[in-house]
Amino acid sequence: VVHLYVFFFQAEDGIRDAQESRGLGDVYKRQLLARDNGIRTGIKGPKVAVAPAPPSDSDMAKYAPLFKDFNTVSRVWEAPNLTEAWRILYEELQAVEPAERSKIRATDGFGLARLSSNLEISRILLILPNDIREAISKHEKFKLSELEEIFVHCGMHVEARGGDWVHSVPIVATVEDIKHIQKRLNP
């Protein structure tokens, strides 16, 4: 019997605080806040959860309209890619007064963090076989920004969880599914 567990954790900076997590975006937002305040983000000692770098090749023109409610610094959302958008946001934060900094972090910073998080989770979903990925994403309550974990047990129904929903996918995982995932994780 082969069991494979695929977990999508809501990334944190290693320490849970009283504030409710909003997923990977929290990490990007916290890293931005730490850099802005001159705090060192590299921590020595026990290993802590660290978000991967944002997907740098993502075309901002494709996603910016979806985040128009967060757009207060148009230069950020007009950037050619996500990496450049983060660089511009950091520049903007350095150039403004503290009161304006808070506003920019709460709007553009939060929107960019949410976009980064959604793109990361989308890429992580690509390790799953197409039929499983499609069955998960077609669930009526599925929200990419809420996805927390996916369980793939050979011989059992695949299960996805997030927010206030649990979805038992009507697909029984096979050895081939497990091998597909393993191949994607270790090419």
PDB file of C-alpha atoms in Angstrom, residues 67-77 89 92 100 103-109:
ATOM      1  CA  PHE A  67      -6.676  43.311  -8.447  1.00  0.00           C
ATOM      2  CA  LYS A  68      -7.852  46.800  -9.413  1.00  0.00           C
ATOM      3  CA  ASP A  69      -9.337  47.342  -5.925  1.00  0.00           C
ATOM      4  CA  PHE A  70      -5.806  47.230  -4.505  1.00  0.00           C
ATOM      5  CA  ASN A  71      -4.283  49.582  -7.071  1.00  0.00           C
ATOM      6  CA  THR A  72      -3.187  52.887  -5.532  1.00  0.00           C
ATOM      7  CA  VAL A  73       0.301  52.971  -7.079  1.00  0.00           C
ATOM      8  CA  SER A  74      -0.310  52.434 -10.786  1.00  0.00           C
ATOM      9  CA  ARG A  75       3.418  51.927 -11.502  1.00  0.00           C
ATOM     10  CA  VAL A  76       3.296  48.711  -9.485  1.00  0.00           C
ATOM     11  CA  TRP A  77       0.435  47.239 -11.495  1.00  0.00           C
ATOM     12  CA  LEU A  89       6.528  48.606  -4.613  1.00  0.00           C
ATOM     13  CA  GLU A  92       7.635  53.422  -3.573  1.00  0.00           C
ATOM     14  CA  GLU A 100       1.428  56.939   3.141  1.00  0.00           C
ATOM     15  CA  LYS A 103      -1.773  52.921   3.058  1.00  0.00           C
ATOM     16  CA  ILE A 104       0.370  51.487   0.253  1.00  0.00           C
ATOM     17  CA  ARG A 105       1.160  48.345   2.270  1.00  0.00           C
ATOM     18  CA  ALA A 106      -2.534  47.837   3.040  1.00  0.00           C
ATOM     19  CA  THR A 107      -3.589  48.183  -0.596  1.00  0.00           C
ATOM     20  CA  ASP A 108      -0.902  47.497  -3.188  1.00  0.00           C
ATOM     21  CA  GLY A 109       1.227  45.403  -0.820  1.00  0.00           C
TER      22      GLY A 109
END
